[in-house]
Short mmCIF file of C-alpha atoms in Angstrom, two decimals:
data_model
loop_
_atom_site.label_atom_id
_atom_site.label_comp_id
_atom_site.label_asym_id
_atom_site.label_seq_id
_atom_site.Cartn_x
_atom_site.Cartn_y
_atom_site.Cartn_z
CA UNK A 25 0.00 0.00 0.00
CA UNK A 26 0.90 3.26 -1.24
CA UNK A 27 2.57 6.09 2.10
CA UNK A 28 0.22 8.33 2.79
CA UNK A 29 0.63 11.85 4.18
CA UNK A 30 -1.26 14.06 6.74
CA UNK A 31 -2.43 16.70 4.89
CA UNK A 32 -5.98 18.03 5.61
CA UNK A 33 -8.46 16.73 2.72
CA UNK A 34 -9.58 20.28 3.25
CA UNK A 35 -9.80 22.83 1.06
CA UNK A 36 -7.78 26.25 1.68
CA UNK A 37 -11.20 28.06 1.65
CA UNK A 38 -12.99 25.82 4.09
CA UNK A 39 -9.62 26.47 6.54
CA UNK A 40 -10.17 30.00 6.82
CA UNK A 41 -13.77 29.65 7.71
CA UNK A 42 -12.55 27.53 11.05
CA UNK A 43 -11.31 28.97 13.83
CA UNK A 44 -11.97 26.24 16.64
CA UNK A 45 -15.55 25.29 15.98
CA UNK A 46 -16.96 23.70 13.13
CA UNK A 47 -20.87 21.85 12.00
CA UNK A 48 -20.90 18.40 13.28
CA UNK A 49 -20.63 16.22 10.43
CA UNK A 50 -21.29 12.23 10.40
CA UNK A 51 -18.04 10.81 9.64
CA UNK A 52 -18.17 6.56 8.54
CA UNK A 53 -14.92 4.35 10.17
CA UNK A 54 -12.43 3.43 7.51
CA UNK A 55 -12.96 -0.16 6.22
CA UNK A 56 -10.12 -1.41 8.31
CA UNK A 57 -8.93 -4.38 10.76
CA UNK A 58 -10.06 -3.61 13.97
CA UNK A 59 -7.36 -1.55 15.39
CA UNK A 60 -9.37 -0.23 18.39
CA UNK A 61 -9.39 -4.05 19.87
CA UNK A 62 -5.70 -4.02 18.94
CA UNK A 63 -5.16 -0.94 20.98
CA UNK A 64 -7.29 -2.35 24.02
CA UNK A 65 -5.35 -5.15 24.05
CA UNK A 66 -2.04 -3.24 24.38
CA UNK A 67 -3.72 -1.56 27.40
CA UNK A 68 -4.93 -4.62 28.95
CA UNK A 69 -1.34 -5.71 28.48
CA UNK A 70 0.51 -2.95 30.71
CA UNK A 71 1.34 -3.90 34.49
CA UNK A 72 -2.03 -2.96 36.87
CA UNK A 73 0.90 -1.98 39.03
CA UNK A 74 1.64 1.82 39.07
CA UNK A 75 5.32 2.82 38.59
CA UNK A 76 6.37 5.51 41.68
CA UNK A 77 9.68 7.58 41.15
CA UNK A 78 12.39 5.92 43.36
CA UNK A 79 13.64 8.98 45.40
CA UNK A 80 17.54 8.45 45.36
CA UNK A 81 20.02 10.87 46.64
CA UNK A 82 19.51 14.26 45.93
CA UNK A 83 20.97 15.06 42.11
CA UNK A 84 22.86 17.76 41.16
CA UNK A 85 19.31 19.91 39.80
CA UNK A 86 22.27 22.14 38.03
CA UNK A 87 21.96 19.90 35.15
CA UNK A 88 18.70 17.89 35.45
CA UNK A 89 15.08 18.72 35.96
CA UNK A 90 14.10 17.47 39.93
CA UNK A 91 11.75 14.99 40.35
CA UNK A 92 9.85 15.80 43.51
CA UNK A 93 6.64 13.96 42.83
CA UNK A 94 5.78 10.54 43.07
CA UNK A 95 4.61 9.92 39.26
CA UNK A 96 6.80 9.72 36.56
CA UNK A 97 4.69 11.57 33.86
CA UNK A 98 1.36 12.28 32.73
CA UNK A 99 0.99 11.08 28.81
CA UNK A 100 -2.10 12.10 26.81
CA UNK A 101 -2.55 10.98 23.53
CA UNK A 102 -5.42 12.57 20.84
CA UNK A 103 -5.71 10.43 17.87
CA UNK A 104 -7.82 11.57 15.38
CA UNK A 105 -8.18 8.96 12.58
CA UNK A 106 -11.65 8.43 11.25
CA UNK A 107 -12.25 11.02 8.68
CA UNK A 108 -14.31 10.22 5.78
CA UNK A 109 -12.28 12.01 2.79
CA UNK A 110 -9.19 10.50 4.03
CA UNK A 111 -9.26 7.98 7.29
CA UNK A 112 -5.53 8.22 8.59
CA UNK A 113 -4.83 4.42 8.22
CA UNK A 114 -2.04 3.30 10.38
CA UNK A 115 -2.48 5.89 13.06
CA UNK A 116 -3.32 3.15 15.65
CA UNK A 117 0.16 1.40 15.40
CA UNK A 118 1.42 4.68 16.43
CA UNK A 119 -0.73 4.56 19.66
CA UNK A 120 -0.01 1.10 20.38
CA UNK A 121 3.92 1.79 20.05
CA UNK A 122 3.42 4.68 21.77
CA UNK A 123 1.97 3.10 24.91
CA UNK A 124 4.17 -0.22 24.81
CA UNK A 125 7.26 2.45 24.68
CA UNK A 126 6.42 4.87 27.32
CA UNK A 127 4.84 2.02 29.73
CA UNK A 128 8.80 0.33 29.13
CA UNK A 129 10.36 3.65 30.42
CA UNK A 130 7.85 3.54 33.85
CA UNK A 131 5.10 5.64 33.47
CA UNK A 132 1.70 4.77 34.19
CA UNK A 133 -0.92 5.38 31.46
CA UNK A 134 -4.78 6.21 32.26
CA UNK A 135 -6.96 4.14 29.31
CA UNK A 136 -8.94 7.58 29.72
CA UNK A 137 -6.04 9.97 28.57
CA UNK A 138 -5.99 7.67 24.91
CA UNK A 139 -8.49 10.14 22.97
CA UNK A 140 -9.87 8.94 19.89
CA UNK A 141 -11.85 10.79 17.52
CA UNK A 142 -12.19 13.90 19.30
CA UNK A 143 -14.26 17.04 18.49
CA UNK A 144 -12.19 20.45 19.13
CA UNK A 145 -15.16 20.64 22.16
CA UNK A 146 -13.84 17.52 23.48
CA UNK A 147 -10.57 18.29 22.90
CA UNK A 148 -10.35 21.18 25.58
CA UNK A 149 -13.08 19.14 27.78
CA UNK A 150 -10.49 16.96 28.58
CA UNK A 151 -7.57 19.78 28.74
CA UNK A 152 -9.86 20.87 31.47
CA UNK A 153 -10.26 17.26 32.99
CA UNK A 154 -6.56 17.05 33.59
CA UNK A 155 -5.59 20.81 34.52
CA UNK A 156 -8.47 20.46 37.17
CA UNK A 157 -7.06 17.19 38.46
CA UNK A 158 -4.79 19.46 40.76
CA UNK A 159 -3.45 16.54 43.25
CA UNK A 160 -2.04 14.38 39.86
CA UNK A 161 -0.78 17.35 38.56
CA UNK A 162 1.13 18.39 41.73
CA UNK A 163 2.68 14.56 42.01
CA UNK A 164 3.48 14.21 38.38
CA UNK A 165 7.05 14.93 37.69
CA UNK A 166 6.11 16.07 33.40
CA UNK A 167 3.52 16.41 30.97
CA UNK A 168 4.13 14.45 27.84
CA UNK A 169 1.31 14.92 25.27
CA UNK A 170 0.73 13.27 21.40
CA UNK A 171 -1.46 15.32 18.82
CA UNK A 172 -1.94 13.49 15.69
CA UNK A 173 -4.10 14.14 12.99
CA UNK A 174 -4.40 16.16 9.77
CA UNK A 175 -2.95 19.70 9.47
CA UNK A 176 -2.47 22.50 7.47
CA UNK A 177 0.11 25.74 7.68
CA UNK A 178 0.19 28.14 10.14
CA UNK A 179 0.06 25.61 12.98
CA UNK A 180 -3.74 24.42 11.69
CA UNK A 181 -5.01 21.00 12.95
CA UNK A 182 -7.73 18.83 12.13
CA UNK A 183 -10.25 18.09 14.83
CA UNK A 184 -13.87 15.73 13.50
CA UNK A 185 -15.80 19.13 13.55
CA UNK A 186 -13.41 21.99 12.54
CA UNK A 187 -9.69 23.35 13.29
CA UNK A 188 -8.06 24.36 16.10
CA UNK A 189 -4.43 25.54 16.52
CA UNK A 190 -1.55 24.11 18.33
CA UNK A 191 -1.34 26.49 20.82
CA UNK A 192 -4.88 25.71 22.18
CA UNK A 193 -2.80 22.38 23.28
CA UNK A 194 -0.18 23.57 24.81
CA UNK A 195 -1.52 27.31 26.23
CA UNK A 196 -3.72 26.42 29.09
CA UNK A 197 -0.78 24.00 30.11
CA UNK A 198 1.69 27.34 30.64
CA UNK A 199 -0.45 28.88 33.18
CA UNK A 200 -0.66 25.70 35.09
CA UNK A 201 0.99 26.51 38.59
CA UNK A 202 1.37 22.93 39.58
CA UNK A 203 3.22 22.28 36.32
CA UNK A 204 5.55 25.34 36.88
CA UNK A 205 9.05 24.33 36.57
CA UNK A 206 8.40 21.09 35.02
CA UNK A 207 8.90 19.94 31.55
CA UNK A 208 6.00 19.62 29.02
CA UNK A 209 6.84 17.87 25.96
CA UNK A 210 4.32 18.09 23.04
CA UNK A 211 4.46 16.02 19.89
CA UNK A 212 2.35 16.66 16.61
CA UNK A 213 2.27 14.27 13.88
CA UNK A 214 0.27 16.25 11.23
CA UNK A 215 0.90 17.71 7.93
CA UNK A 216 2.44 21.55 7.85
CA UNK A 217 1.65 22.32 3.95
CA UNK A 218 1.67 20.66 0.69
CA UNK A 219 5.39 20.41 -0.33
CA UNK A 220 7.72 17.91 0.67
CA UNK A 221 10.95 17.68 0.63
CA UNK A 222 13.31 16.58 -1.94
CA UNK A 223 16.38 14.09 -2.41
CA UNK A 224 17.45 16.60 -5.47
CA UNK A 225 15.95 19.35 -7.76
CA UNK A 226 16.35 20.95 -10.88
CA UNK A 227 17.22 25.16 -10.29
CA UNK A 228 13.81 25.62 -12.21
CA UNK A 229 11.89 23.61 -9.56
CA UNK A 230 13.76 25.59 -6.45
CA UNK A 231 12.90 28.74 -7.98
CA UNK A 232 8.73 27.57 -8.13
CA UNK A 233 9.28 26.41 -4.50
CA UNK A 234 10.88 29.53 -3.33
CA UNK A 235 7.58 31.06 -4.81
CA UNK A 236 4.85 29.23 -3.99
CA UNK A 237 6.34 28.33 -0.33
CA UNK A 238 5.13 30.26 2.43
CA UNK A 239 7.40 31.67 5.11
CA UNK A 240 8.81 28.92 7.56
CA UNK A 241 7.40 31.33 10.76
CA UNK A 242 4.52 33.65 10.17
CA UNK A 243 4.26 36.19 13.15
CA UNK A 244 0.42 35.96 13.49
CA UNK A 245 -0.31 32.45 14.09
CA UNK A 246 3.07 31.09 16.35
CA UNK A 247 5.29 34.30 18.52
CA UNK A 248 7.63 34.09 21.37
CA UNK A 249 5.26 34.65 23.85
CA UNK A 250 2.96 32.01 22.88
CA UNK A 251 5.55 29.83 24.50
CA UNK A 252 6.37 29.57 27.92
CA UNK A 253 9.41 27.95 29.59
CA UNK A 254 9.95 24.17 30.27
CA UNK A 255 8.33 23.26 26.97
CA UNK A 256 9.57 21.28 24.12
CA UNK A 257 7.42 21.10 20.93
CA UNK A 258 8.15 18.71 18.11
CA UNK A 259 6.52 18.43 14.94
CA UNK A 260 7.02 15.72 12.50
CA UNK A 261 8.12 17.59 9.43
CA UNK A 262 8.36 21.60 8.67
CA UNK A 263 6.73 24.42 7.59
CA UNK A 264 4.95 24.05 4.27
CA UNK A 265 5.39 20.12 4.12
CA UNK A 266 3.98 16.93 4.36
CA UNK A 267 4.54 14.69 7.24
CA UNK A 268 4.73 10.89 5.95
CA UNK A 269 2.30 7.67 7.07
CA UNK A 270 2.91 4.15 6.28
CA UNK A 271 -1.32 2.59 6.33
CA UNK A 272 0.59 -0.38 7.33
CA UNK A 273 3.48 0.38 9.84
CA UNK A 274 2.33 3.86 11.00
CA UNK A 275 3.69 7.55 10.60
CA UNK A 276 7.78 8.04 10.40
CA UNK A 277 8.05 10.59 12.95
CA UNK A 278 6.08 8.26 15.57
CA UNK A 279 7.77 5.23 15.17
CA UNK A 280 11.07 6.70 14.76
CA UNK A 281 10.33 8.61 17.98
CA UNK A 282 9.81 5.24 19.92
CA UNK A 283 12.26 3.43 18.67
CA UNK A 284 14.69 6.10 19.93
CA UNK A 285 13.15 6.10 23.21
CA UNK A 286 12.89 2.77 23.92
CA UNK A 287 16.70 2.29 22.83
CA UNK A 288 18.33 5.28 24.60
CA UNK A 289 15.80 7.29 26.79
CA UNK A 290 16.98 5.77 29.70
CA UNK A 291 20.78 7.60 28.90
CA UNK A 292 20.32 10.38 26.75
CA UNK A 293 18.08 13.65 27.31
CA UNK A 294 14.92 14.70 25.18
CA UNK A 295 17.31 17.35 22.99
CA UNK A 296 19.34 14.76 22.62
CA UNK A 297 16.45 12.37 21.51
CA UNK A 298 15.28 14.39 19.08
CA UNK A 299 18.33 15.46 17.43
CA UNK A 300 19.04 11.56 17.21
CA UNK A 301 15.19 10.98 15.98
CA UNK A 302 15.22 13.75 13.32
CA UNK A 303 18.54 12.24 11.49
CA UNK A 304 17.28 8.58 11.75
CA UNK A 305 14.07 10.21 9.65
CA UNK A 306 15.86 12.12 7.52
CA UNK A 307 18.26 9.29 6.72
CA UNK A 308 16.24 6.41 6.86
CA UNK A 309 13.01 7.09 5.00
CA UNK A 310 12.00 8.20 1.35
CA UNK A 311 9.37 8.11 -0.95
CA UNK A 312 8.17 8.51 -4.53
CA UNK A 313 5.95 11.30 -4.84
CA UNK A 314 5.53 13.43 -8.39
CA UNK A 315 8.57 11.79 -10.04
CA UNK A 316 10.63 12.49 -7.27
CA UNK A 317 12.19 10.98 -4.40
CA UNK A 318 10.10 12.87 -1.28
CA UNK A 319 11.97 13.32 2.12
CA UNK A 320 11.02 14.08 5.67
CA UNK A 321 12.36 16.65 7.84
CA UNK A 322 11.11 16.82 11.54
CA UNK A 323 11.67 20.05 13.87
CA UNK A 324 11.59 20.97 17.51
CA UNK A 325 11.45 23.87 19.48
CA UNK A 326 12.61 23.85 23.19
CA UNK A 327 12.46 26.07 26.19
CA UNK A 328 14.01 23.60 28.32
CA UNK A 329 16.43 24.83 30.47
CA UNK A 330 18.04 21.69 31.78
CA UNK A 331 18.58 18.16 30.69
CA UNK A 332 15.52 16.08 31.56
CA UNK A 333 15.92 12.46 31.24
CA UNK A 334 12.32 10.35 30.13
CA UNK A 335 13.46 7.61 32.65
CA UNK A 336 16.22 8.64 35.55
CA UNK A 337 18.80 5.51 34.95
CA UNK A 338 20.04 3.83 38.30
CA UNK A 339 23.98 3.47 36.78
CA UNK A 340 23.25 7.66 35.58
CA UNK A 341 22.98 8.48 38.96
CA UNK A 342 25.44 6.87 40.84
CA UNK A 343 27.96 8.92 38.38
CA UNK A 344 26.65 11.76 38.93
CA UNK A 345 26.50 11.43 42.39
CA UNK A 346 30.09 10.47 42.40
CA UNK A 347 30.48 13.78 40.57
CA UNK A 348 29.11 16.16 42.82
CA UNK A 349 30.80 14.35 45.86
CA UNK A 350 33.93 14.90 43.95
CA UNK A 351 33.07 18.24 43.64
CA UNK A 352 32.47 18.56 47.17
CA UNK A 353 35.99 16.84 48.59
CA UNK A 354 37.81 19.00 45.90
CA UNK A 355 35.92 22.05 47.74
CA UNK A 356 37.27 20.89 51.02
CA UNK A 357 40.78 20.23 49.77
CA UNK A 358 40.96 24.24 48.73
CA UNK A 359 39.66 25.17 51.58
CA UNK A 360 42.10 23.72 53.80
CA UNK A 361 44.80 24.52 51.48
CA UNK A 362 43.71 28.36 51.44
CA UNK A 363 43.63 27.96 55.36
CA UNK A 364 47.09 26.75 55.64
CA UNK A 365 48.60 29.26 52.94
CA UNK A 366 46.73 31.96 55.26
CA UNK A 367 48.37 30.87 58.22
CA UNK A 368 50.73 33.49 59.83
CA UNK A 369 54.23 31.99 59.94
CA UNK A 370 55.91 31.52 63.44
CA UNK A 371 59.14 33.45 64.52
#
């Protein structure tokens, strides 16, 4: 079967008439296997038993996000799949790997944070749900959160009734006090234009790109202060291009992603991860698309201010414990030297 992409079957007319809200329309399921009772059984699968954050020495919070509370993470997934112009096929093998990957790196994941289908309505309903959940948000030690549906430039997503923006994710998460000083990590698998890119070009085509492209930022739909601190966003391709699916195997971006994690998030940070994930897409995956061989590029932007680790490794800490206690005896050592230099001498 053919890759797919994520574009919006939309047209650019019916975009601008969406803000948030949209008319309910009837959408049919996609004549598929039954991926939902696939995805059930991946949840049935994961240990009853809920992970707790093993409080070891105190870490060095110079370099790593502290991890105060007693859950690892909260992770909330909207899948939106069933769309009768173009039913994202594949999408549920990225929720299954995403839940068999993060439930491998400890944290615990509510059956009722795995959103299917979701009206923009719904879609802030449950934004609401979990910033009013004030307790879980106050022992959770991040916010990890999976968008993935259709899109569009200028940050434009696909909801079964309309549009909404990415920010409408991620906004009402700055303002939350019990998430201050915490890392949110946000992940969109979507679409981000038309184009995609491309293994090599004639000058003729890179002049009709550099025309018809759109500008990779544009001030009134994404500015500085529509992002607070502690955040990392990651889309799944650029500005103005398409963002890959396999019907079969799932999107590139998402299964990259958990590969990655599942192989090193235990040892490397999420900068880290997602410098490693974007090369492994760039590199790894291609397809034909108008007579040419179509690439991926994903993108991230972060805010986060130190190295935050998905899953804080047992052999990671001991070193840098023995770090800062290093750091301490050398401390001690100048001192005392300093004190016996600035000794008076004795006649």
């Amino acid at each position: 079967m053919d890759v797919q992409t994520d574009v919006s079957p939309m047209t650019g007319e019916q975009i601008q008439s969406y803000i948030v809200l949209g008319a309910q329309n009837n959408f049919s399921a996609p004549n598929q296997i039954n991926t939902e009772e696939q995805t059930q059984n991946v949840l049935d699968e994961i240990p009853g038993e809920r992970f707790q954050e093993r409080h070891h020495l105190n870490l060095d919070t110079d370099f790593d996000y502290p991890r105060k509370g007693t859950d690892p993470g909260i992770v909330l997934i909207f899948n939106n799949e069933t769309f009768s112009d173009e039913p994202r096929l594949g999408s549920r093998r990225d929720v299954n790997e995403i839940l068999i990957c993060f439930s491998r790196l400890g944290f615990n994941i509510h059956e009722s944070d795995v959103c299917t289908d979701y009206s923009a309505e719904r879609i802030q309903n449950k934004i609401a749900q979990i910033l009013n959940d004030k307790e879980r948000l106050k022992n959770t030690n991040c916010l990890v959160v999976f968008v993935m549906t259709h899109g569009e430039e200028y940050e434009m997503l696909n909801s079964l009734d309309g549009w909404f923006r990415t920010k409408d994710i991620w906004k009402h998460f700055m303002e939350c006090e019990e998430l201050e000083d915490k890392p949110k990590l946000f992940f969109i698998q979507a679409c981000k234009g038309y184009f995609s890119a491309k293994l090599a070009v004639s000058t003729a085509e890179l002049d009709k790109d550099k025309q018809d492209k759109p500008p990779l930022i544009d001030h009134r739909y994404l500015t500085p202060g529509e992002l607070g601190p502690d955040m990392l966003i990651a889309y799944s391709t650029i500005e103005g291009n398409v963002s890959f699916r396999d019907p079969q195997s799932g999107s590139w971006f998402i299964q990259e992603l958990c590969k990655n994690f599942s192989t090193y998030g235990r040892r490397e940070d999420v900068v880290s991860l997602m410098t490693r994930i974007n090369k492994c897409v760039c590199r790894n995956y291609y397809t034909i698309r108008l007579q040419d061989i179509a690439k991926q590029t994903p993108a991230f932007v972060s805010t986060l201010s130190k190295k935050f680790y998905l899953n804080r490794n047992k052999d990671r800490h001991i070193l840098l414990q023995i770090q800062k206690d290093t750091d301490e005896i050398n401390g001690i050592v100048k001192e005392i030297m300093n004190c016996l230099n600035n000794r008076p001498s004795v006649a």
